[in-house]
CSV table of C-alpha atoms in Angstrom, one decimal:
chain,number,residue,atom,x,y,z
C,200,MET,CA,81.2,-93.9,-90.7
C,201,SER,CA,78.3,-96.2,-90.3
C,202,PHE,CA,78.8,-97.2,-86.8
C,203,ASP,CA,77.5,-95.4,-83.7
C,204,ASN,CA,80.6,-96.9,-81.9
C,205,ALA,CA,83.9,-97.7,-84.7
C,206,TYR,CA,84.7,-100.9,-82.6
C,207,GLU,CA,80.8,-102.8,-82.3
C,208,SER,CA,81.8,-104.4,-85.6
C,209,LEU,CA,85.4,-105.5,-84.3
C,210,LEU,CA,84.5,-106.7,-81.3
C,211,GLY,CA,80.4,-107.3,-81.0
C,212,HIS,CA,79.9,-107.1,-77.3
C,213,GLU,CA,82.6,-109.4,-75.6
C,214,ASP,CA,86.1,-107.9,-76.0
C,215,SER,CA,87.6,-110.4,-73.5
C,216,HIS,CA,89.8,-112.4,-76.0
C,217,TRP,CA,91.9,-109.6,-76.8
C,218,ALA,CA,95.4,-109.6,-74.7
C,219,PHE,CA,95.6,-106.0,-75.1
C,220,GLY,CA,93.7,-102.5,-76.5
C,221,THR,CA,90.4,-103.9,-74.0
C,222,GLY,CA,87.4,-101.3,-72.2
C,223,PHE,CA,86.9,-99.0,-75.1
C,224,SER,CA,84.1,-96.8,-74.1
C,225,ASP,CA,81.7,-94.0,-76.1
C,226,ALA,CA,81.6,-91.0,-74.1
C,227,LEU,CA,78.2,-90.1,-75.2
C,228,VAL,CA,76.2,-93.2,-73.7
C,229,GLY,CA,73.5,-92.0,-71.8
C,230,VAL,CA,73.7,-88.3,-72.2
C,231,ASN,CA,70.9,-86.8,-72.5
C,232,ARG,CA,70.1,-85.7,-76.1
C,233,GLU,CA,66.8,-83.9,-75.6
C,234,PHE,CA,67.1,-80.3,-76.7
C,235,PRO,CA,67.4,-77.8,-73.3
C,236,ALA,CA,64.2,-75.4,-73.0
C,237,GLY,CA,64.4,-71.9,-74.1
C,238,VAL,CA,67.5,-72.7,-76.5
C,239,ASP,CA,67.2,-71.6,-79.9
C,240,LYS,CA,67.7,-74.9,-82.0
C,241,ALA,CA,68.5,-72.9,-85.2
C,242,ASP,CA,71.4,-70.9,-82.9
C,243,LEU,CA,72.5,-74.4,-81.3
C,244,ALA,CA,72.9,-76.0,-84.8
C,245,LYS,CA,74.9,-73.7,-86.3
C,246,TYR,CA,77.4,-73.4,-83.2
C,247,CYS,CA,77.7,-77.2,-83.4
C,248,LEU,CA,78.9,-76.1,-87.1
C,249,MET,CA,81.5,-74.2,-86.0
C,250,LEU,CA,83.1,-75.9,-83.6
C,251,GLY,CA,82.5,-79.2,-85.4
C,252,ASP,CA,84.0,-77.8,-89.0
C,253,ASP,CA,86.8,-75.9,-86.8
C,254,ALA,CA,88.0,-80.1,-86.4
C,255,LEU,CA,86.8,-81.6,-89.5
C,256,ILE,CA,88.8,-78.7,-91.8
C,257,PHE,CA,92.0,-78.8,-89.5
C,258,SER,CA,91.6,-82.7,-89.2
C,259,GLN,CA,91.9,-82.9,-92.9
C,260,ARG,CA,94.7,-80.3,-92.9
C,261,LEU,CA,96.6,-82.6,-90.6
C,262,SER,CA,96.0,-85.7,-92.3
C,263,GLU,CA,97.8,-84.5,-95.4
C,264,TRP,CA,101.1,-84.7,-93.2
C,265,CYS,CA,100.3,-88.6,-93.6
C,266,SER,CA,103.2,-90.3,-94.9
C,267,ARG,CA,105.0,-87.3,-95.4
C,268,ALA,CA,105.9,-85.7,-91.8
C,269,PRO,CA,109.8,-86.0,-90.7
C,270,GLU,CA,109.7,-89.2,-89.1
C,271,LEU,CA,107.3,-92.4,-88.7
C,272,GLU,CA,106.9,-91.6,-84.9
C,273,GLU,CA,105.5,-87.8,-85.8
C,274,ASP,CA,103.6,-89.4,-89.0
C,275,ILE,CA,101.4,-91.2,-86.6
C,276,ALA,CA,101.3,-88.7,-83.8
C,277,LEU,CA,100.0,-86.3,-86.2
C,278,ALA,CA,97.7,-88.5,-87.5
C,279,ASN,CA,96.8,-89.4,-84.2
C,280,ILE,CA,95.6,-85.9,-83.5
C,281,ALA,CA,93.6,-86.0,-86.6
C,282,LEU,CA,91.6,-89.0,-86.0
C,283,ASP,CA,91.3,-87.1,-82.5
C,284,LEU,CA,89.6,-84.3,-84.1
C,285,LEU,CA,87.4,-86.0,-86.2
C,286,GLY,CA,86.0,-87.8,-83.8
C,287,GLN,CA,85.5,-84.8,-82.2
C,288,ALA,CA,83.7,-83.4,-85.9
C,289,ARG,CA,81.5,-86.2,-86.2
C,290,MET,CA,79.9,-85.9,-82.4
C,291,LEU,CA,79.1,-82.2,-83.5
C,292,LEU,CA,77.7,-82.4,-86.7
C,293,THR,CA,75.9,-85.0,-85.4
C,294,ARG,CA,74.4,-82.7,-82.7
C,295,ALA,CA,73.8,-80.2,-85.6
C,296,GLY,CA,72.0,-82.7,-87.7
C,297,GLU,CA,69.5,-83.5,-85.2
C,298,VAL,CA,68.6,-80.1,-85.6
C,299,LEU,CA,68.9,-79.8,-89.4
C,300,ASP,CA,67.6,-83.0,-90.1
C,301,ARG,CA,71.0,-84.4,-91.9
C,302,ASP,CA,73.6,-86.9,-91.0
C,303,GLU,CA,77.4,-86.0,-90.0
C,304,ASP,CA,78.2,-87.7,-93.6
C,305,ALA,CA,76.0,-85.0,-95.5
C,306,LEU,CA,77.0,-82.2,-93.0
C,307,ALA,CA,80.9,-83.5,-94.4
C,308,TYR,CA,80.8,-84.0,-97.5
C,309,LEU,CA,77.6,-82.1,-99.4
C,310,ARG,CA,77.7,-78.4,-97.9
C,311,ASP,CA,79.8,-76.3,-100.0
C,312,GLU,CA,82.1,-73.5,-99.1
C,313,ARG,CA,79.9,-70.6,-98.0
C,314,GLU,CA,78.1,-73.4,-95.7
C,315,PHE,CA,81.2,-74.1,-93.4
C,316,ARG,CA,81.7,-72.1,-90.5
C,317,ASN,CA,85.3,-73.0,-89.3
C,318,VAL,CA,88.1,-70.4,-88.5
C,319,HIS,CA,90.6,-69.6,-91.1
C,320,LEU,CA,93.2,-70.8,-88.7
C,321,ALA,CA,91.8,-74.6,-89.6
C,322,GLU,CA,92.1,-74.1,-93.5
C,323,ILE,CA,95.2,-72.2,-94.6
C,324,ASP,CA,97.9,-74.2,-95.8
C,325,CYS,CA,100.8,-74.7,-93.0
C,326,GLY,CA,102.5,-77.5,-95.2
C,327,PRO,CA,103.2,-79.8,-96.1
C,328,GLY,CA,101.5,-77.7,-99.5
C,329,PRO,CA,103.7,-74.7,-100.3
C,330,GLY,CA,102.2,-72.5,-97.3
C,331,GLY,CA,104.4,-73.8,-94.8
C,332,ASP,CA,106.4,-76.7,-93.3
C,333,PHE,CA,106.6,-78.8,-90.2
C,334,GLY,CA,107.1,-76.0,-88.2
C,335,THR,CA,104.3,-74.0,-89.6
C,336,THR,CA,102.2,-77.2,-88.5
C,337,ILE,CA,103.6,-77.0,-84.8
C,338,ALA,CA,102.8,-73.3,-84.8
C,339,ARG,CA,99.3,-74.0,-86.2
C,340,LEU,CA,98.8,-76.8,-83.9
C,341,LEU,CA,99.8,-74.9,-80.8
C,342,VAL,CA,97.6,-71.9,-81.2
C,343,PHE,CA,94.6,-74.3,-82.1
C,344,SER,CA,95.1,-76.3,-79.4
C,345,SER,CA,95.6,-73.9,-76.8
C,346,TRP,CA,92.8,-72.0,-77.9
C,347,ARG,CA,90.0,-75.1,-77.9
C,348,LEU,CA,91.3,-76.5,-75.0
C,349,ALA,CA,90.6,-73.3,-73.0
C,350,LEU,CA,87.2,-73.2,-74.9
C,351,PHE,CA,85.9,-76.7,-74.1
C,352,SER,CA,87.5,-76.3,-70.5
C,353,ARG,CA,84.7,-73.6,-69.9
C,354,LEU,CA,81.9,-75.5,-72.9
C,355,ARG,CA,81.7,-78.5,-70.1
C,356,GLY,CA,79.6,-76.2,-68.3
C,357,SER,CA,77.1,-75.6,-71.2
C,358,ALA,CA,73.4,-75.9,-70.7
C,359,ASP,CA,73.5,-78.5,-73.7
C,360,PRO,CA,74.3,-82.2,-72.4
C,361,VAL,CA,75.7,-82.9,-75.5
C,362,LEU,CA,78.1,-80.4,-75.8
C,363,ALA,CA,79.3,-80.6,-72.4
C,364,ALA,CA,79.6,-83.9,-72.6
C,365,VAL,CA,81.5,-83.4,-76.0
C,366,ALA,CA,83.7,-81.0,-74.7
C,367,ALA,CA,84.2,-83.6,-71.3
C,368,LYS,CA,86.2,-85.9,-73.7
C,369,GLY,CA,87.7,-83.6,-76.2
C,370,LEU,CA,89.8,-81.9,-73.2
C,371,LYS,CA,92.0,-84.8,-72.7
C,372,GLU,CA,92.6,-84.7,-76.5
C,373,LEU,CA,93.3,-80.9,-76.8
C,374,ALA,CA,95.3,-81.3,-73.5
C,375,TYR,CA,97.7,-83.9,-75.1
C,376,HIS,CA,97.5,-82.1,-78.8
C,377,ARG,CA,98.7,-79.2,-76.8
C,378,ASP,CA,102.0,-80.7,-75.1
C,379,HIS,CA,102.6,-82.2,-78.4
C,380,ALA,CA,102.7,-78.9,-79.9
C,381,ALA,CA,104.4,-77.4,-77.1
C,382,GLN,CA,107.1,-79.9,-76.7
C,383,TRP,CA,108.3,-79.6,-80.4
C,384,THR,CA,108.4,-75.7,-80.1
C,385,VAL,CA,110.5,-75.7,-77.6
C,386,ARG,CA,112.5,-78.4,-79.5
C,387,LEU,CA,112.6,-76.1,-82.7
C,388,GLY,CA,112.7,-72.4,-81.3
C,389,ASP,CA,115.5,-74.1,-79.1
C,390,GLY,CA,117.3,-76.2,-81.4
C,391,THR,CA,119.6,-75.0,-84.2
C,392,ASP,CA,119.7,-71.8,-86.2
C,393,GLU,CA,117.3,-73.0,-89.0
C,394,SER,CA,114.9,-74.5,-86.9
C,395,HIS,CA,114.7,-71.6,-84.9
C,396,ARG,CA,114.1,-69.4,-87.9
C,397,ARG,CA,111.6,-71.7,-90.1
C,398,MET,CA,109.5,-72.0,-86.4
C,399,GLN,CA,109.7,-68.0,-86.2
C,400,ALA,CA,108.5,-68.2,-89.9
C,401,GLY,CA,106.0,-70.5,-88.8
C,402,LEU,CA,104.5,-68.3,-85.7
C,403,GLU,CA,104.2,-65.3,-88.7
C,404,ARG,CA,103.1,-66.7,-90.8
C,405,VAL,CA,99.6,-67.9,-88.2
C,406,TRP,CA,99.5,-65.1,-86.1
C,407,PRO,CA,97.4,-62.7,-88.9
C,408,PHE,CA,94.8,-65.8,-87.7
C,409,VAL,CA,94.6,-65.5,-84.5
C,410,ASP,CA,92.5,-62.5,-84.2
C,411,GLU,CA,89.6,-64.3,-85.5
C,412,LEU,CA,89.3,-67.4,-82.6
C,413,PHE,CA,88.7,-64.4,-80.2
C,414,ALA,CA,86.0,-62.5,-82.0
C,415,THR,CA,82.4,-63.4,-80.9
C,416,HIS,CA,80.1,-64.0,-83.5
C,417,ALA,CA,76.4,-63.1,-83.2
C,418,VAL,CA,75.6,-66.9,-82.8
C,419,GLU,CA,77.8,-67.0,-79.7
C,420,ALA,CA,76.4,-64.2,-78.0
C,421,ARG,CA,72.9,-65.3,-78.4
C,422,LEU,CA,73.4,-68.8,-76.8
C,423,ALA,CA,74.9,-67.4,-73.7
C,424,GLY,CA,75.1,-70.0,-71.5
C,425,VAL,CA,75.0,-72.6,-73.8
C,426,ALA,CA,78.0,-71.8,-75.8
C,427,VAL,CA,81.2,-70.0,-74.5
C,428,ASP,CA,82.0,-66.4,-75.7
C,429,PRO,CA,85.6,-66.7,-77.0
C,430,ALA,CA,86.5,-63.0,-76.0
C,431,SER,CA,86.6,-65.0,-72.4
C,432,LEU,CA,89.5,-67.2,-73.3
C,433,ARG,CA,92.2,-64.3,-74.7
C,434,SER,CA,93.8,-63.9,-71.6
C,435,GLU,CA,94.2,-67.6,-70.7
C,436,VAL,CA,95.7,-68.5,-74.1
C,437,ASP,CA,98.0,-65.8,-74.0
C,438,GLY,CA,99.3,-66.5,-70.8
C,439,VAL,CA,99.9,-70.4,-72.2
C,440,LEU,CA,101.3,-69.2,-75.7
C,441,GLU,CA,103.9,-66.3,-73.6
C,442,ALA,CA,104.7,-69.5,-71.7
C,443,VAL,CA,106.1,-71.7,-74.3
C,444,LEU,CA,107.9,-68.9,-76.5
C,445,SER,CA,109.4,-67.9,-73.5
C,446,ALA,CA,110.5,-71.3,-73.4
C,447,ALA,CA,110.9,-71.6,-76.6
C,448,GLY,CA,113.1,-68.5,-77.0
C,449,LEU,CA,110.8,-67.6,-79.7
C,450,THR,CA,109.1,-64.1,-80.1
C,451,ARG,CA,105.5,-63.6,-80.1
C,452,PRO,CA,104.7,-61.6,-83.6
C,453,ALA,CA,103.3,-58.2,-83.6
C,454,ASP,CA,99.4,-58.4,-83.8
C,455,THR,CA,97.7,-58.1,-87.0
C,456,ARG,CA,94.9,-59.1,-88.3
C,457,ALA,CA,94.0,-61.1,-92.0
C,458,ALA,CA,91.8,-59.0,-94.1
C,459,ARG,CA,88.2,-59.5,-93.7
C,460,VAL,CA,85.4,-59.5,-96.4
C,461,ALA,CA,82.9,-56.6,-95.6
C,462,GLY,CA,83.7,-57.7,-91.5
C,463,MET,CA,83.0,-61.2,-92.3
C,464,ALA,CA,85.2,-64.5,-92.2
C,465,GLY,CA,84.9,-68.0,-91.6
C,466,ARG,CA,82.3,-67.8,-89.0
C,467,ASP,CA,80.1,-66.5,-91.5
C,468,GLY,CA,81.1,-68.8,-94.4
C,469,VAL,CA,83.7,-66.3,-96.1
C,470,HIS,CA,86.9,-68.4,-96.3
C,471,THR,CA,90.0,-68.2,-98.1
C,472,GLU,CA,91.5,-69.0,-101.1
C,473,ALA,CA,92.5,-72.3,-99.6
C,474,MET,CA,89.4,-73.7,-99.1
C,475,GLY,CA,87.9,-74.5,-102.1
C,476,TYR,CA,91.0,-76.3,-102.9
C,477,LEU,CA,90.9,-78.3,-99.2
C,478,LEU,CA,87.1,-79.5,-100.1
C,479,ALA,CA,87.8,-80.8,-103.5
C,480,GLU,CA,90.1,-82.8,-102.3
C,481,MET,CA,87.7,-84.2,-99.1
C,482,GLN,CA,84.3,-84.5,-100.7
C,483,HIS,CA,85.3,-85.7,-103.9
C,484,LEU,CA,84.7,-89.6,-103.2
C,485,HIS,CA,82.0,-89.2,-101.5
C,486,ARG,CA,80.2,-86.8,-104.5
C,487,SER,CA,81.7,-89.0,-107.0
C,488,LEU,CA,80.4,-92.0,-105.6
C,489,PRO,CA,77.3,-91.3,-103.2
C,490,GLY,CA,77.0,-93.3,-100.3
C,491,ALA,CA,80.3,-94.9,-100.5
C,492,VAL,CA,81.1,-96.7,-97.5
C,493,TRP,CA,84.6,-99.0,-96.4
G,114,MET,CA,117.4,-86.8,-89.9
G,115,SER,CA,116.5,-90.5,-89.4
G,116,THR,CA,119.5,-91.7,-88.6
G,117,SER,CA,120.9,-89.1,-86.1
G,118,TRP,CA,117.3,-89.8,-83.9
G,119,PRO,CA,118.8,-92.5,-81.3
G,120,LEU,CA,116.9,-96.0,-81.1
G,121,TRP,CA,114.8,-96.5,-78.0
G,122,GLU,CA,113.4,-99.6,-76.7
G,123,VAL,CA,109.3,-99.1,-75.1
G,124,PHE,CA,107.4,-101.2,-72.5
G,125,VAL,CA,104.1,-101.0,-72.0
G,126,ARG,CA,102.0,-102.3,-68.9
G,127,GLY,CA,98.3,-103.2,-70.3
G,128,LYS,CA,95.0,-102.7,-68.0
G,129,ARG,CA,95.5,-106.8,-67.0
G,130,GLY,CA,99.2,-106.8,-67.3
G,131,LEU,CA,101.1,-106.9,-64.1
G,132,ASN,CA,104.5,-106.3,-65.7
G,133,HIS,CA,105.8,-103.6,-68.3
G,134,VAL,CA,106.1,-105.8,-71.5
G,135,HIS,CA,108.3,-105.4,-74.4
G,136,VAL,CA,106.3,-104.2,-77.0
G,137,GLY,CA,108.9,-102.7,-79.4
G,138,SER,CA,111.2,-100.1,-80.4
G,139,LEU,CA,111.3,-96.4,-81.7
G,140,HIS,CA,113.0,-93.6,-82.8
G,141,ALA,CA,113.1,-90.1,-80.8
G,142,PRO,CA,115.0,-87.1,-80.2
G,143,ASP,CA,115.2,-87.5,-77.0
G,144,ALA,CA,113.2,-89.4,-73.4
G,145,GLU,CA,110.5,-87.1,-73.3
G,146,MET,CA,109.9,-87.0,-77.0
G,147,ALA,CA,110.5,-91.1,-77.0
G,148,LEU,CA,107.7,-91.2,-74.3
G,149,ARG,CA,105.4,-89.3,-76.2
G,150,ASN,CA,106.4,-91.1,-79.9
G,151,ALA,CA,105.7,-94.3,-77.4
G,152,ARG,CA,102.1,-93.5,-76.3
G,153,ASP,CA,101.5,-92.4,-80.2
G,154,VAL,CA,102.7,-95.4,-81.6
G,155,TYR,CA,102.3,-98.3,-78.9
G,156,THR,CA,99.0,-97.4,-77.0
G,157,ARG,CA,96.7,-95.8,-79.8
G,158,ARG,CA,94.0,-99.3,-79.1
G,159,ASN,CA,93.9,-98.6,-75.7
G,160,GLU,CA,96.6,-100.7,-74.6
G,161,GLY,CA,98.4,-99.3,-71.8
G,162,VAL,CA,98.0,-97.3,-68.2
G,163,SER,CA,102.1,-96.7,-68.2
G,164,ILE,CA,104.8,-96.3,-70.6
G,165,TRP,CA,108.8,-97.1,-70.1
G,166,VAL,CA,111.3,-96.0,-72.8
G,167,VAL,CA,114.6,-97.0,-72.2
G,168,PRO,CA,117.7,-96.0,-74.9
G,169,ALA,CA,118.4,-99.0,-76.6
G,170,ALA,CA,121.9,-98.5,-76.0
G,171,ALA,CA,121.9,-98.9,-72.5
G,172,ILE,CA,121.1,-102.7,-72.4
G,173,THR,CA,123.4,-105.0,-72.3
G,174,ALA,CA,121.7,-108.7,-74.1
G,175,SER,CA,122.8,-112.0,-74.0
G,176,SER,CA,124.2,-113.2,-77.1
G,177,PRO,CA,123.1,-115.7,-79.1
G,178,ASP,CA,126.7,-117.4,-79.1
G,179,GLU,CA,126.2,-118.1,-75.1
G,180,LYS,CA,122.9,-119.5,-75.7
G,181,ASP,CA,123.4,-123.3,-74.2
G,182,PRO,CA,126.0,-122.4,-71.5
G,183,PHE,CA,123.6,-120.0,-70.3
G,184,PHE,CA,120.2,-121.8,-70.7
G,185,ALA,CA,120.9,-125.4,-71.5
G,186,PRO,CA,122.2,-126.1,-67.1
G,187,ALA,CA,118.9,-125.4,-66.0
G,188,GLY,CA,116.6,-127.3,-68.3
G,189,ASP,CA,117.0,-130.6,-66.4
G,190,LYS,CA,116.6,-129.2,-62.3
G,191,VAL,CA,112.6,-129.4,-61.9
G,192,TYR,CA,113.4,-129.4,-58.3
G,193,ARG,CA,114.1,-125.8,-58.4
G,194,HIS,CA,110.4,-125.0,-58.9
G,195,PRO,CA,108.6,-124.5,-55.8
G,196,THR,CA,106.1,-127.2,-55.9
G,197,PHE,CA,106.4,-129.2,-52.8
G,198,TYR,CA,104.5,-126.2,-51.2
G,199,SER,CA,101.2,-125.6,-51.2
G,200,ILE,CA,100.0,-122.4,-52.2
G,201,PRO,CA,97.1,-120.7,-50.7
G,202,GLU,CA,94.6,-120.1,-52.8
G,203,ASP,CA,94.0,-116.5,-52.0
G,204,VAL,CA,97.2,-115.9,-53.2
G,205,PRO,CA,96.6,-114.0,-56.5
G,206,HIS,CA,100.0,-113.7,-59.1
G,207,LEU,CA,102.5,-116.0,-57.2
C-alpha cells in the first residue's frame, strides 16, 4: 500500500508498450483536499471511518471466498468486488487519517475492535464459514450494495470534495456489485427447490441487520450537507429489494432488528462476537511484522 | 456443478483495437452470466470496452487434418494482395 497509485510501480509514466490494459487513472487526482469551512473535522473523520470501515470489513469477508467459491469465475468476481471495496476503504481511511494524523495502514491494522465504526451487516459471518453459504453471501451483497449505491448516489453532492469524488468513483463499482448480486438472487431464488430454500434462508439470516443501515447516527445528523442521512435512503432501497425479490420469487423477511447494547451498535464501536475473530485474522500479519510490505 | 455449466468463448475489443479478439473461455450457466464472468475474468485490468460471448458449442472449427488442403493453396499466390494499387495516405486501417 505504499504507492499512491498502485500502477506507478508497474508502468512509470509510460504505458504505451502495453497492447491491453492501458489508460489507468486515479479518480482523486486534482481533488481539493482542503477541509470545507464550518465542518467539524473530528466528525468528518468519524464519518469517513464509518463508510471506510463498512467497505474494509466487508471486503475482508468477501476475500474469505478466495479459492472457495462454487466456480473459478465466481471466485474472481467476488475477489474483484472485495478489491473495489478495499479501494474505497483506502480512500476513506486516508481522508480520516488526514484529520487523525494516522495513515491508512495504521487505521486498518492498529485500531482495536471498539474503534471500528462499521455496521454489523459487514462483519457477520455469511459463509464460507458456518454462518452461511453462497446464498447468504449473495443476500448480504444484495442488501449492502443496494444500500451503499443509494448512499453514494447522494454523497456525490457532499460539501467535502474528497467524499464527493470517492462517491462518484464508487458509484460505478457499486452498480456492478448490485447487478451481480441481483443476477444471482434471481437465479437462486427462481432455480431449484434447494437453491430457492437456501437463498430465502440467506435473506432471513441477514435481515435483522438491515435496520441498522438506516438508523441516523448523531455524527451523520451533525454533518448535514457533508454526510448523507441514511434514513432518507430507506424507501429507495426498499423499492430495489422488492423488485429483485419479486423477480426471484422470494419473500421479503419480516422486519426484525438485531439486539443492540444499551442502544448502541456498529457505528458506536459495539460489535458482534464475529468481529474479534475477523480482526485477528485481518490484523495479525501487520501486528506481528510492523511495517511489512509486499 | 462444474461439469454442468457450458463453456463460452470470450471476445474482447480493446480500447485501441478495432475488432473483437478472442481472449479465452470460461464456464457460465447462461449468456448473461457468461458476459458478467467475462467482465470479471478478462477485463479486470482495463483491457476492454466491449465483450462478446459465444457458446463454444456453436463454433464450427476447421480441422488440423485439413490444414494443407485448406490453407496451403494460398501460400504462393502473392498477387492476391492488392499491392498494385496506390493507397491514399489518409485512409486508416485499410
